[in-house]
Amino acid sequence: MASSSSARRPGSASGLYTISRPAPSSSSTPRRPAQPKRKKPRTVWNSTDTKSEWDELVAVSSLSTSAPSTRKPRLRGLPSLAKCAADAAARGFKRLWEDEAEPSAGASTTATAPLRGGRDGAEASGSDDLKTELKGRGGSWSVLWEGTPDHLKEPVRDSVFRWWGSYLTIQVLRTFENPPHLRLPGDILPAIASVQQLKPLVPPSDTAESFTSLTLTHAAKAPDVAIAGLIHFLPNLEVINLKGCTLAGKRVVEIIVKRCRRLRRINLKGTAIGEDDLRSLLDEFGQQLEGLKVDNVRFHSSPDKAFASGPFPKITHLCLPGDIINAPSQDFRERAKRFGQIIAHPLPRAAPADALLDWPNFSHLFPALTHLYLPDLLIPTNTTISVPPQQLVKLSLGPGGPPVPLEVITELIESQTSSLRSVHLGHLMTESMTHVGPKWLNLGVALGRCRSLVDFRHQGDPKGSKDARCDNGMADYSMYLYEEGMSGPWQRTLKRLTISTPCKIDPYHFVPEEWISLDLQPALEELNLPSMGFRGMDGNELFAQTIAERYRNLRSLDLSGSSVTDEDVFTILDGCPLISHIDLTSCRGVRVQNRRNIFKFRVGENGAEDRRPGVVT
């Protein structure tokens, strides 16, 4: 009975059912040897250890901790139906493009009629036979794209480029050729950045003459002849942007001069054009050009020959090499050795007395100037940059570059306080050995009088300016440049502020004066303070409280490399609900888990539980 009961099936009332086990056989297939388990390398992003082990892991890790946290941007208002449709089409582009189903005639008519802005369906049915022939990849998208109104094609195209740039091939890009703009930005389209043959991008002959604008940027591998060939088939171009096309040079300029008789704006920054090419452009189009942007152009002796066809009465947007007038000295390396590396940047040489292109004559050559870009400006002290008063809208000298005399910039800005809306500055210093602080303060007062300023940036090189006097001055006095404006005059207009200097920030500089109404919400939307320190023992906490209480319209925040902590960031996010992008790269006071996902570890806005580690709710 014992043996019988032991053989009963579990749960059975009788012993009718028994468990049969196959006897081991020597002929059975041998088991495969167990494979050794592969250990997944532990990183700071996949570890689930405790805080102490996290800290140890970070200390020994050599991984990059680039950690911007993002979330869907908050709406500025009620979006239109057209915008929602454009966003949906862009997000679903890949699925529509890879849809190999043959679209039916009825579906084509139904899908395209609403996109045509309410056109009669019968009008669209005339091309149904053509649409039903579209098969394979891109068929569904081509049907919908054909029915999209022209005023919606540009926003849809730009969104598709932004979402699916790495997916788009040259053949796919041809779908988006929509007159009058041919846009091929290589910075977000890898296919353009590496393209060498541009012939597949040439528009059909029946539409080529309809294009008036070409944007082909950062196509570093596109040969000079290939770019020239593309421009050859676009004779009515008025705007040409070839920024970053490093191989574009003499042949491109020859085709532009020969074919593009309506040219008004041209951007050749980062190209290989020379002095003779620039002279050809100005001789041919100088009297009709409205925008000219060049850099890295080397002149044999003097730039006067290139600008001999001046003045240029219509140029409003101008970018020139910073050393175009005052060529750099050649002995700066010897001086660096002599002075013990205190100075290691070139000094400006004086321009000839009879020079045609000179700073005092600048307003004569360019009387309509509104936007002036002078990257890496090299200019002597006690020099006046002549620009028509109260006309300049944007002034850009930075970031970095050789130190620019404070007196020169102060004089220029004082004459443009009513019109300036954007100022970008780099390294600044004064030759004076005494009264250094007042020189900086004078520039700050001039900037504070710019009541229409929307964008202010002061950015130095993280490695320094190669001039000890400049570095010391910026570390001690650069806060004067924004202190006057942030205390009141900029509160109503400034939307973007970028400070990247060795000077620590005093949180009280962001507190407006008493005469500013407490009901006024500052317009600031973007604040960038990379590698910035804060004055005082509780500087981090005071800064976070100030931002949270005053700047509720903030949408983007860069605190990378700063000393803020988790609690400081949570304080800012609680007070600034519109923030959708925050960069916490290399913030040692913020946990590694939180740097990329800071929005997931804060209190929910609708009463959700606190998901911060270690917080009990």
Coordinates of C-alpha atoms in Angstrom, one line a residue:
M1 CA 0.0 0.0 0.0
A2 CA 2.8 2.3 0.7
S3 CA 4.3 1.7 -2.7
S4 CA 0.9 2.0 -4.3
S5 CA 0.0 5.3 -2.6
S6 CA 3.4 6.8 -3.5
A7 CA 2.8 6.1 -7.1
R8 CA -0.6 7.8 -7.2
R9 CA -1.0 11.0 -9.3
P10 CA -1.1 14.0 -7.0
G11 CA -4.7 15.1 -6.6
S12 CA -6.1 11.8 -7.7
A13 CA -8.5 9.8 -5.5
S14 CA -7.2 6.4 -6.8
G15 CA -4.1 4.9 -7.9
L16 CA -5.2 4.3 -11.5
Y17 CA -3.0 7.1 -12.8
T18 CA 0.7 6.7 -12.2
I19 CA 3.6 8.8 -13.1
S20 CA 5.8 7.1 -15.7
R21 CA 9.4 8.3 -16.0
P22 CA 11.5 7.2 -19.0
A23 CA 14.5 5.2 -18.1
P24 CA 17.8 6.7 -18.9
S25 CA 19.2 5.4 -22.2
S26 CA 22.7 5.5 -23.4
S27 CA 21.4 6.2 -26.9
S28 CA 19.8 9.5 -25.9
T29 CA 21.3 12.7 -27.3
P30 CA 24.0 14.1 -25.0
R31 CA 23.3 17.5 -23.6
R32 CA 25.2 20.5 -25.0
P33 CA 27.7 21.9 -22.7
A34 CA 26.5 25.0 -20.9
Q35 CA 27.7 28.2 -22.5
P36 CA 29.4 30.6 -20.1
K37 CA 27.2 33.6 -19.4
R38 CA 28.3 36.8 -20.9
K39 CA 28.5 39.5 -18.3
K40 CA 27.0 42.8 -19.5
P41 CA 29.3 45.6 -18.7
R42 CA 28.0 47.9 -16.0
T43 CA 27.8 51.6 -16.8
V44 CA 26.5 54.6 -15.0
W45 CA 23.3 54.4 -17.1
N46 CA 22.3 50.7 -16.6
S47 CA 23.3 50.1 -13.0
T48 CA 20.6 49.7 -10.4
D49 CA 22.8 49.9 -7.3
T50 CA 22.5 52.0 -4.3
K51 CA 23.6 55.6 -4.1
S52 CA 27.0 54.8 -2.6
E53 CA 27.8 52.3 -5.3
W54 CA 26.6 54.9 -7.9
D55 CA 29.0 57.4 -6.6
E56 CA 31.8 54.9 -6.7
L57 CA 30.9 54.0 -10.2
V58 CA 30.9 57.6 -11.4
A59 CA 34.3 58.1 -9.8
V60 CA 35.9 55.3 -11.7
S61 CA 34.0 55.8 -14.9
S62 CA 35.5 57.5 -17.9
L63 CA 32.2 57.7 -19.8
S64 CA 30.9 61.0 -21.0
T65 CA 28.1 62.3 -18.8
S66 CA 26.5 64.5 -21.4
A67 CA 23.0 64.8 -19.9
P68 CA 20.4 67.2 -21.3
S69 CA 16.9 66.4 -20.1
T70 CA 14.1 67.2 -22.4
R71 CA 10.3 66.9 -22.6
K72 CA 7.6 68.0 -25.0
P73 CA 7.6 71.8 -25.2
R74 CA 4.7 73.5 -23.6
L75 CA 2.3 75.2 -26.0
R76 CA 2.4 79.0 -26.4
G77 CA -1.2 79.0 -27.4
L78 CA -4.0 77.0 -28.9
P79 CA -2.4 75.3 -32.0
S80 CA -4.2 75.5 -35.3
L81 CA -5.6 72.4 -37.0
A82 CA -3.1 72.9 -39.8
K83 CA -0.1 72.8 -37.4
C84 CA -1.4 69.7 -35.7
A85 CA -1.9 68.0 -39.1
A86 CA 1.6 69.0 -40.2
D87 CA 3.2 67.6 -37.0
A88 CA 1.3 64.4 -37.3
A89 CA 2.4 64.0 -41.0
A90 CA 6.0 64.6 -40.0
R91 CA 6.0 62.1 -37.2
G92 CA 4.4 59.4 -39.4
F93 CA 6.6 60.0 -42.4
K94 CA 8.6 56.8 -42.1
R95 CA 5.6 54.6 -41.8
L96 CA 3.9 56.3 -44.8
W97 CA 7.1 56.1 -46.8
E98 CA 7.6 52.4 -46.2
D99 CA 3.9 51.6 -46.8
E100 CA 4.0 49.4 -49.9
A101 CA 0.3 49.0 -50.3
E102 CA -1.2 50.3 -53.5
P103 CA -3.4 53.3 -52.7
S104 CA -6.9 53.0 -54.1
A105 CA -8.6 55.7 -56.1
G106 CA -11.3 56.3 -53.5
A107 CA -8.7 56.5 -50.7
S108 CA -6.6 58.9 -52.7
T109 CA -9.5 61.2 -53.2
T110 CA -10.6 61.1 -49.6
A111 CA -7.0 61.6 -48.3
T112 CA -6.1 64.5 -50.5
A113 CA -9.3 66.5 -50.6
P114 CA -9.0 67.7 -46.9
L115 CA -5.4 68.6 -47.4
R116 CA -6.2 70.8 -50.3
G117 CA -7.9 73.2 -48.0
G118 CA -11.5 72.3 -48.8
R119 CA -11.2 71.9 -52.6
D120 CA -13.9 70.0 -54.4
G121 CA -13.2 66.2 -54.4
A122 CA -14.0 66.2 -58.1
E123 CA -11.1 68.4 -58.8
A124 CA -8.7 65.9 -57.2
S125 CA -10.3 62.9 -58.9
G126 CA -8.9 63.9 -62.3
S127 CA -5.4 62.6 -61.3
D128 CA -6.7 59.4 -59.5
D129 CA -5.5 57.3 -62.4
L130 CA -2.0 58.6 -61.9
K131 CA -2.1 58.1 -58.1
T132 CA -3.3 54.5 -58.3
E133 CA -0.2 53.7 -60.4
L134 CA 2.1 54.6 -57.5
K135 CA 3.4 51.5 -55.9
G136 CA 6.1 50.5 -53.5
R137 CA 8.1 52.6 -51.1
G138 CA 7.0 56.2 -51.1
G139 CA 3.8 55.6 -52.9
S140 CA 1.4 56.6 -50.0
W141 CA 3.5 59.6 -49.0
S142 CA 3.7 60.8 -52.6
V143 CA -0.1 60.7 -52.9
L144 CA -0.5 62.8 -49.7
W145 CA 2.3 65.1 -50.5
E146 CA 0.8 66.0 -53.9
G147 CA -2.4 67.0 -52.2
T148 CA -0.8 69.1 -49.5
P149 CA -1.3 72.9 -49.9
D150 CA 1.9 74.8 -50.8
H151 CA 1.8 76.9 -47.7
L152 CA 2.0 73.8 -45.5
K153 CA 4.7 72.0 -47.5
E154 CA 7.6 74.0 -46.0
P155 CA 6.7 73.4 -42.3
V156 CA 6.0 69.7 -43.0
R157 CA 9.4 69.4 -44.9
D158 CA 11.3 71.1 -42.1
S159 CA 9.7 68.9 -39.4
V160 CA 10.5 65.7 -41.5
F161 CA 14.1 66.9 -41.8
R162 CA 14.3 67.4 -38.0
W163 CA 12.7 64.1 -37.1
W164 CA 14.0 61.7 -39.8
G165 CA 17.2 63.4 -41.0
S166 CA 19.4 60.3 -40.7
Y167 CA 16.8 58.2 -42.6
L168 CA 16.5 60.4 -45.7
T169 CA 18.5 59.4 -48.7
I170 CA 19.1 61.5 -51.9
Q171 CA 16.2 59.8 -53.7
V172 CA 13.9 60.6 -50.8
L173 CA 15.0 64.2 -50.6
R174 CA 13.9 64.7 -54.2
T175 CA 10.3 64.4 -53.0
F176 CA 10.7 67.6 -51.0
E177 CA 11.8 69.8 -53.9
N178 CA 9.1 72.4 -53.7
P179 CA 9.6 75.8 -55.4
P180 CA 10.7 78.5 -54.7
H181 CA 13.0 77.1 -52.0
L182 CA 15.5 74.3 -52.4
R183 CA 16.6 73.5 -48.8
L184 CA 19.4 70.9 -48.2
P185 CA 20.9 71.5 -44.7
G186 CA 23.8 69.1 -44.2
D187 CA 24.0 69.7 -40.5
I188 CA 20.8 67.6 -40.0
L189 CA 20.9 65.6 -43.2
P190 CA 23.8 63.1 -43.2
A191 CA 23.1 62.2 -46.8
I192 CA 23.9 65.8 -47.8
A193 CA 26.9 66.1 -45.5
S194 CA 28.5 63.1 -47.3
V195 CA 27.2 63.6 -50.8
Q196 CA 29.7 63.9 -53.7
Q197 CA 27.4 63.8 -56.7
L198 CA 24.7 66.5 -56.8
K199 CA 23.3 65.6 -60.2
P200 CA 20.3 63.5 -58.7
L201 CA 19.2 66.7 -56.9
V202 CA 18.9 68.8 -60.0
P203 CA 15.2 69.7 -60.3
P204 CA 13.3 68.9 -63.5
S205 CA 13.6 71.4 -66.3
D206 CA 10.0 72.5 -66.0
T207 CA 10.4 73.6 -62.4
A208 CA 14.1 74.6 -62.2
E209 CA 13.4 78.2 -63.2
S210 CA 10.9 78.5 -60.4
F211 CA 13.5 78.2 -57.6
T212 CA 14.7 81.5 -56.2
S213 CA 16.5 80.2 -53.0
L214 CA 19.1 77.6 -52.5
T215 CA 20.3 76.4 -49.1
L216 CA 23.1 73.8 -49.4
T217 CA 25.0 73.9 -46.1
H218 CA 27.7 71.8 -44.5
A219 CA 28.1 69.6 -47.6
A220 CA 31.8 69.2 -46.8
K221 CA 32.5 66.5 -49.4
A222 CA 30.6 68.1 -52.3
P223 CA 33.2 69.1 -55.0
D224 CA 33.4 72.6 -56.4
V225 CA 32.3 71.4 -59.8
A226 CA 29.3 69.5 -58.5
I227 CA 28.0 72.5 -56.6
A228 CA 28.6 74.7 -59.6
G229 CA 26.7 72.2 -61.8
L230 CA 23.6 72.3 -59.5
I231 CA 23.6 76.2 -59.5
H232 CA 23.9 76.1 -63.3
F233 CA 20.4 74.7 -63.6
L234 CA 18.9 77.3 -61.2
P235 CA 19.3 80.5 -63.2
N236 CA 16.8 82.6 -61.2
L237 CA 18.4 82.2 -57.7
E238 CA 18.2 85.3 -55.6
V239 CA 19.4 83.8 -52.3
I240 CA 22.3 81.4 -52.1
N241 CA 23.6 79.8 -48.8
L242 CA 26.7 77.6 -49.1
K243 CA 27.8 77.8 -45.5
G244 CA 30.2 75.0 -44.6
C245 CA 30.7 73.7 -48.2
T246 CA 34.5 73.6 -47.7
L247 CA 35.3 72.7 -51.3
A248 CA 33.2 75.5 -52.9
G249 CA 35.5 77.9 -54.6
K250 CA 36.4 79.5 -57.9
R251 CA 34.2 77.4 -60.2
V252 CA 31.1 78.1 -58.0
V253 CA 31.7 81.9 -58.1
E254 CA 32.2 81.8 -61.9
I255 CA 28.8 80.1 -62.4
I256 CA 27.1 82.5 -60.0
V257 CA 28.4 85.5 -61.9
K258 CA 27.5 84.0 -65.2
R259 CA 24.0 82.6 -64.5
C260 CA 22.5 84.2 -61.4
R261 CA 21.7 87.7 -62.6
R262 CA 19.1 88.3 -59.8
L263 CA 21.4 87.5 -56.8
R264 CA 20.5 89.6 -53.7
R265 CA 22.0 87.6 -50.8
I266 CA 24.9 85.2 -50.6
N267 CA 26.5 83.3 -47.7
L268 CA 30.0 81.8 -48.4
K269 CA 31.2 81.3 -44.8
G270 CA 33.4 78.2 -44.4
T271 CA 34.1 77.9 -48.2
A272 CA 37.3 78.1 -50.2
I273 CA 36.8 81.4 -52.0
G274 CA 39.7 83.8 -52.3
E275 CA 40.3 87.5 -52.8
D276 CA 39.7 87.4 -56.6
D277 CA 36.4 85.5 -56.2
L278 CA 35.1 88.1 -53.7
R279 CA 36.1 90.9 -56.0
S280 CA 34.2 89.2 -58.9
L281 CA 31.1 89.0 -56.8
L282 CA 31.2 92.6 -55.7
D283 CA 32.1 93.9 -59.1
E284 CA 29.1 92.1 -60.6
F285 CA 26.4 92.4 -57.9
G286 CA 27.7 95.0 -55.5
Q287 CA 25.0 97.5 -56.3
Q288 CA 22.2 95.1 -55.8
L289 CA 23.4 92.9 -52.9
E290 CA 21.5 93.0 -49.7
G291 CA 23.5 90.4 -47.8
L292 CA 27.1 89.3 -47.9
K293 CA 28.7 86.8 -45.6
V294 CA 32.3 85.6 -46.0
D295 CA 35.1 84.5 -43.6
N296 CA 38.6 83.0 -43.9
V297 CA 39.3 85.1 -47.0
R298 CA 43.0 85.8 -47.2
F299 CA 44.1 89.0 -48.9
H300 CA 47.5 89.3 -50.6
S301 CA 48.3 92.8 -49.4
S302 CA 45.2 95.0 -49.0
P303 CA 41.4 94.4 -49.3
D304 CA 41.0 97.7 -51.2
K305 CA 41.0 96.0 -54.6
A306 CA 38.1 93.6 -53.7
F307 CA 36.0 96.6 -52.4
A308 CA 37.0 99.0 -55.1
S309 CA 33.5 99.0 -56.7
G310 CA 31.9 100.5 -53.5
P311 CA 30.0 102.0 -51.9
F312 CA 27.4 99.3 -51.6
P313 CA 24.1 101.1 -50.9
K314 CA 21.8 98.1 -50.3
I315 CA 23.9 95.7 -48.1
T316 CA 22.2 95.4 -44.7
H317 CA 23.6 92.0 -43.5
L318 CA 27.4 91.9 -43.6
C319 CA 29.9 89.4 -42.3
L320 CA 33.6 89.9 -42.8
P321 CA 36.8 88.4 -41.4
G322 CA 37.7 90.1 -38.1
D323 CA 41.2 90.8 -39.4
I324 CA 40.3 92.2 -42.8
I325 CA 41.4 95.7 -42.0
N326 CA 44.1 95.3 -39.4
A327 CA 46.2 92.3 -40.4
P328 CA 47.6 90.2 -37.6
S329 CA 51.2 90.6 -36.6
Q330 CA 53.6 87.8 -37.4
D331 CA 55.8 88.0 -34.3
F332 CA 53.3 87.1 -31.6
R333 CA 54.9 83.7 -30.9
E334 CA 58.2 85.4 -30.2
R335 CA 56.5 87.8 -27.9
A336 CA 54.8 84.9 -26.1
K337 CA 58.2 83.4 -25.4
R338 CA 59.6 86.8 -24.3
F339 CA 56.8 87.5 -21.9
G340 CA 56.5 84.0 -20.6
Q341 CA 53.3 83.0 -22.4
I342 CA 51.4 86.0 -20.9
I343 CA 50.4 87.0 -24.4
A344 CA 50.0 84.4 -27.1
H345 CA 47.7 86.0 -29.7
P346 CA 48.4 88.2 -32.7
L347 CA 48.3 91.9 -32.3
P348 CA 46.6 94.1 -35.0
R349 CA 48.8 96.1 -37.4
A350 CA 47.7 99.6 -38.3
A351 CA 45.9 100.1 -41.6
P352 CA 47.5 102.3 -44.3
A353 CA 46.5 106.0 -44.0
D354 CA 45.1 106.0 -47.6
A355 CA 43.2 102.7 -47.3
L356 CA 39.8 102.6 -48.9
L357 CA 38.4 100.0 -46.5
D358 CA 38.9 101.4 -43.0
W359 CA 36.9 101.6 -39.8
P360 CA 36.4 105.4 -40.0
N361 CA 35.1 105.0 -43.6
F362 CA 32.9 102.0 -42.8
S363 CA 29.6 103.9 -42.9
H364 CA 30.5 105.4 -46.3
L365 CA 31.0 102.0 -47.9
F366 CA 28.0 100.4 -46.1
P367 CA 25.4 103.1 -45.5
A368 CA 22.4 100.7 -45.0
L369 CA 24.1 98.4 -42.5
T370 CA 21.8 96.8 -39.9
H371 CA 23.5 93.4 -39.0
L372 CA 27.2 93.3 -38.5
Y373 CA 29.2 90.1 -37.9
L374 CA 32.9 90.4 -37.2
P375 CA 34.1 87.1 -35.9
D376 CA 37.6 87.1 -34.3
L377 CA 37.8 90.9 -34.5
L378 CA 41.3 92.3 -34.4
I379 CA 41.4 96.0 -33.9
P380 CA 43.7 98.5 -32.2
T381 CA 42.8 100.6 -29.2
N382 CA 41.4 104.1 -29.8
T383 CA 39.7 103.1 -33.1
T384 CA 36.2 104.2 -34.1
I385 CA 34.0 101.8 -36.0
S386 CA 31.8 104.1 -38.1
V387 CA 28.2 102.9 -38.4
P388 CA 25.2 105.1 -39.1
P389 CA 23.8 106.0 -35.6
Q390 CA 20.7 104.2 -34.2
Q391 CA 20.6 101.8 -37.2
L392 CA 22.4 98.7 -36.1
V393 CA 20.1 95.9 -35.0
K394 CA 22.6 93.1 -34.4
L395 CA 26.3 93.1 -33.4
S396 CA 28.2 89.8 -33.2
L397 CA 31.9 89.6 -32.3
G398 CA 32.1 86.3 -30.4
P399 CA 32.4 83.8 -29.0
G400 CA 36.1 83.9 -28.0
G401 CA 38.6 85.4 -30.4
P402 CA 41.4 87.9 -29.7
P403 CA 40.7 90.5 -26.9
V404 CA 38.8 93.5 -28.2
P405 CA 39.4 96.9 -26.6
L406 CA 36.5 97.9 -24.2
E407 CA 36.7 101.5 -25.4
V408 CA 36.0 100.5 -29.0
I409 CA 32.9 98.5 -28.2
T410 CA 31.6 101.0 -25.7
E411 CA 31.7 103.8 -28.3
L412 CA 30.0 101.7 -30.9
I413 CA 27.2 100.5 -28.6
E414 CA 26.6 104.0 -27.2
S415 CA 25.7 105.2 -30.7
Q416 CA 23.2 102.3 -31.2
T417 CA 21.3 102.0 -27.9
S418 CA 17.8 102.7 -29.5
S419 CA 18.1 100.1 -32.3
L420 CA 20.2 97.2 -30.9
R421 CA 18.2 94.0 -30.3
S422 CA 21.1 91.4 -30.3
V423 CA 24.6 91.7 -29.0
H424 CA 27.2 88.8 -29.0
L425 CA 30.6 89.6 -27.3
G426 CA 33.7 87.5 -26.9
H427 CA 37.0 88.3 -25.1
L428 CA 37.2 92.0 -23.9
M429 CA 40.0 93.9 -22.1
T430 CA 41.4 97.4 -21.7
E431 CA 45.0 98.4 -22.2
S432 CA 44.8 100.7 -19.2
M433 CA 46.6 99.5 -16.1
T434 CA 44.5 101.7 -13.9
H435 CA 40.7 102.3 -13.6
V436 CA 40.0 98.9 -15.1
G437 CA 36.7 98.5 -13.3
P438 CA 35.2 101.8 -14.5
K439 CA 36.0 100.8 -18.1
W440 CA 33.9 97.7 -17.7
L441 CA 31.2 99.6 -15.9
N442 CA 30.9 102.1 -18.7
L443 CA 30.2 99.3 -21.2
G444 CA 27.6 97.9 -18.8
V445 CA 25.9 101.2 -18.5
A446 CA 25.8 101.5 -22.3
L447 CA 24.3 98.0 -22.7
G448 CA 21.7 98.8 -19.9
R449 CA 20.4 101.7 -22.1
C450 CA 19.6 99.2 -24.9
R451 CA 15.9 99.1 -24.1
S452 CA 15.0 96.8 -27.0
L453 CA 17.6 94.1 -26.4
V454 CA 16.3 90.6 -27.0
D455 CA 19.4 88.5 -27.1
F456 CA 22.7 89.1 -25.1
R457 CA 25.7 86.7 -25.1
H458 CA 29.1 87.0 -23.5
Q459 CA 31.1 84.0 -24.2
G460 CA 34.8 83.4 -23.6
D461 CA 37.0 80.5 -24.6
P462 CA 36.9 77.8 -21.9
K463 CA 40.7 77.5 -22.4
G464 CA 41.2 81.2 -21.9
S465 CA 42.1 84.1 -24.2
K466 CA 45.9 83.5 -24.1
D467 CA 46.3 86.9 -22.5
A468 CA 46.6 87.1 -18.7
R469 CA 45.3 90.7 -18.5
C470 CA 42.1 89.7 -20.4
D471 CA 41.5 86.6 -18.3
N472 CA 41.9 88.5 -15.1
G473 CA 39.7 91.4 -16.2
M474 CA 36.9 89.1 -17.3
A475 CA 37.1 87.1 -14.1
D476 CA 36.8 90.3 -11.9
Y477 CA 34.6 92.6 -13.8
S478 CA 32.5 90.9 -16.6
M479 CA 29.4 90.8 -14.4
Y480 CA 29.1 94.6 -14.9
L481 CA 28.0 93.9 -18.5
Y482 CA 24.7 92.4 -17.5
E483 CA 24.2 93.7 -14.0
E484 CA 22.8 97.1 -15.1
G485 CA 20.4 95.5 -17.7
M486 CA 19.1 92.6 -15.5
S487 CA 18.3 95.0 -12.7
G488 CA 15.5 96.5 -14.7
P489 CA 15.9 97.7 -18.3
W490 CA 16.1 94.2 -19.9
Q491 CA 13.3 92.6 -17.8
R492 CA 10.6 93.5 -20.4
T493 CA 12.4 92.6 -23.6
L494 CA 15.3 90.1 -23.0
K495 CA 14.5 86.6 -24.1
R496 CA 17.9 84.9 -24.4
L497 CA 20.8 85.4 -22.0
T498 CA 24.1 83.5 -22.3
I499 CA 27.0 84.0 -19.9
S500 CA 30.2 81.9 -20.2
T501 CA 33.0 83.7 -18.4
P502 CA 35.3 82.9 -15.5
C503 CA 33.4 85.5 -13.3
K504 CA 31.1 84.0 -10.6
I505 CA 27.5 85.0 -10.6
D506 CA 25.9 86.9 -7.8
P507 CA 22.2 85.8 -7.6
Y508 CA 21.2 89.4 -6.6
H509 CA 22.1 90.5 -10.2
F510 CA 19.0 88.7 -11.4
V511 CA 16.7 90.6 -8.9
P512 CA 15.2 93.7 -10.5
E513 CA 15.2 97.0 -8.6
E514 CA 12.3 98.1 -6.4
W515 CA 10.8 100.4 -9.1
I516 CA 10.1 97.4 -11.3
S517 CA 6.5 96.2 -10.6
L518 CA 6.3 92.9 -8.9
D519 CA 3.4 91.9 -11.2
L520 CA 5.7 92.1 -14.2
Q521 CA 6.8 88.8 -15.5
P522 CA 10.3 89.0 -17.1
A523 CA 10.4 87.9 -20.8
L524 CA 13.4 85.7 -20.4
E525 CA 12.9 82.3 -22.0
E526 CA 16.4 80.9 -22.5
L527 CA 19.1 81.1 -19.8
N528 CA 22.6 79.5 -20.5
L529 CA 25.2 79.6 -17.7
P530 CA 27.6 76.8 -18.5
S531 CA 30.5 76.1 -16.1
M532 CA 29.2 78.9 -13.9
G533 CA 29.9 79.3 -10.2
F534 CA 27.9 81.3 -7.7
R535 CA 29.0 83.8 -5.1
G536 CA 28.4 83.1 -1.4
M537 CA 28.0 80.0 0.8
D538 CA 24.3 79.6 -0.2
G539 CA 24.7 81.0 -3.7
N540 CA 23.2 77.9 -5.3
E541 CA 20.1 77.9 -3.2
L542 CA 19.6 81.7 -3.5
F543 CA 20.0 81.5 -7.3
A544 CA 17.5 78.7 -7.6
Q545 CA 15.0 80.6 -5.5
T546 CA 15.5 83.8 -7.5
I547 CA 14.9 82.0 -10.8
A548 CA 11.9 80.1 -9.5
E549 CA 10.2 83.2 -8.1
R550 CA 10.9 85.7 -10.9
Y551 CA 11.5 83.9 -14.2
R552 CA 8.4 81.8 -14.7
N553 CA 8.5 82.2 -18.5
L554 CA 11.8 80.2 -18.7
R555 CA 11.7 77.4 -21.3
S556 CA 15.4 76.4 -21.7
L557 CA 18.1 76.3 -19.0
D558 CA 21.8 75.3 -19.3
L559 CA 23.6 74.7 -16.0
S560 CA 26.2 72.3 -17.3
G561 CA 29.4 72.1 -15.2
S562 CA 27.9 74.3 -12.5
S563 CA 27.6 73.5 -8.8
V564 CA 23.9 73.1 -8.5
T565 CA 22.3 70.2 -6.6
D566 CA 19.2 68.1 -7.1
E567 CA 17.2 70.2 -4.7
D568 CA 18.2 73.4 -6.5
V569 CA 17.0 72.0 -9.8
F570 CA 13.8 70.8 -8.3
T571 CA 13.2 74.2 -6.9
I572 CA 13.7 75.8 -10.3
L573 CA 11.4 73.3 -12.0
D574 CA 8.6 73.8 -9.5
G575 CA 8.7 77.5 -10.1
C576 CA 9.2 77.4 -13.9
P577 CA 6.6 75.0 -15.3
L578 CA 7.4 75.9 -18.9
I579 CA 10.9 74.5 -18.9
S580 CA 11.2 71.7 -21.5
H581 CA 15.0 71.5 -21.9
I582 CA 17.6 71.6 -19.1
D583 CA 21.3 70.6 -19.5
L584 CA 23.0 69.2 -16.3
T585 CA 26.1 67.8 -17.9
S586 CA 29.0 67.4 -15.4
C587 CA 26.9 68.8 -12.5
R588 CA 28.6 66.9 -9.7
G589 CA 25.9 68.0 -7.3
V590 CA 23.2 66.2 -9.3
R591 CA 22.8 62.5 -9.2
V592 CA 23.8 60.7 -12.3
Q593 CA 20.4 59.0 -12.5
N594 CA 18.7 62.4 -12.5
R595 CA 20.8 64.2 -15.1
R596 CA 19.1 62.8 -18.1
N597 CA 15.7 62.2 -16.6
I598 CA 15.3 65.2 -14.2
F599 CA 11.7 65.7 -15.2
K600 CA 10.8 62.1 -14.1
F601 CA 12.1 62.6 -10.6
R602 CA 10.2 65.7 -9.6
V603 CA 6.7 66.2 -8.1
G604 CA 4.0 65.8 -10.7
E605 CA 2.2 69.0 -11.6
N606 CA -1.2 67.4 -11.1
G607 CA -0.7 66.0 -7.7
A608 CA 1.3 62.9 -8.8
E609 CA 3.5 61.2 -6.2
D610 CA 7.0 62.4 -5.8
R611 CA 9.3 60.0 -7.7
R612 CA 12.5 61.4 -6.3
P613 CA 14.7 58.6 -4.8
G614 CA 14.5 58.4 -1.1
V615 CA 11.4 60.6 -0.7
V616 CA 8.5 59.0 1.2
T617 CA 5.0 60.3 0.3

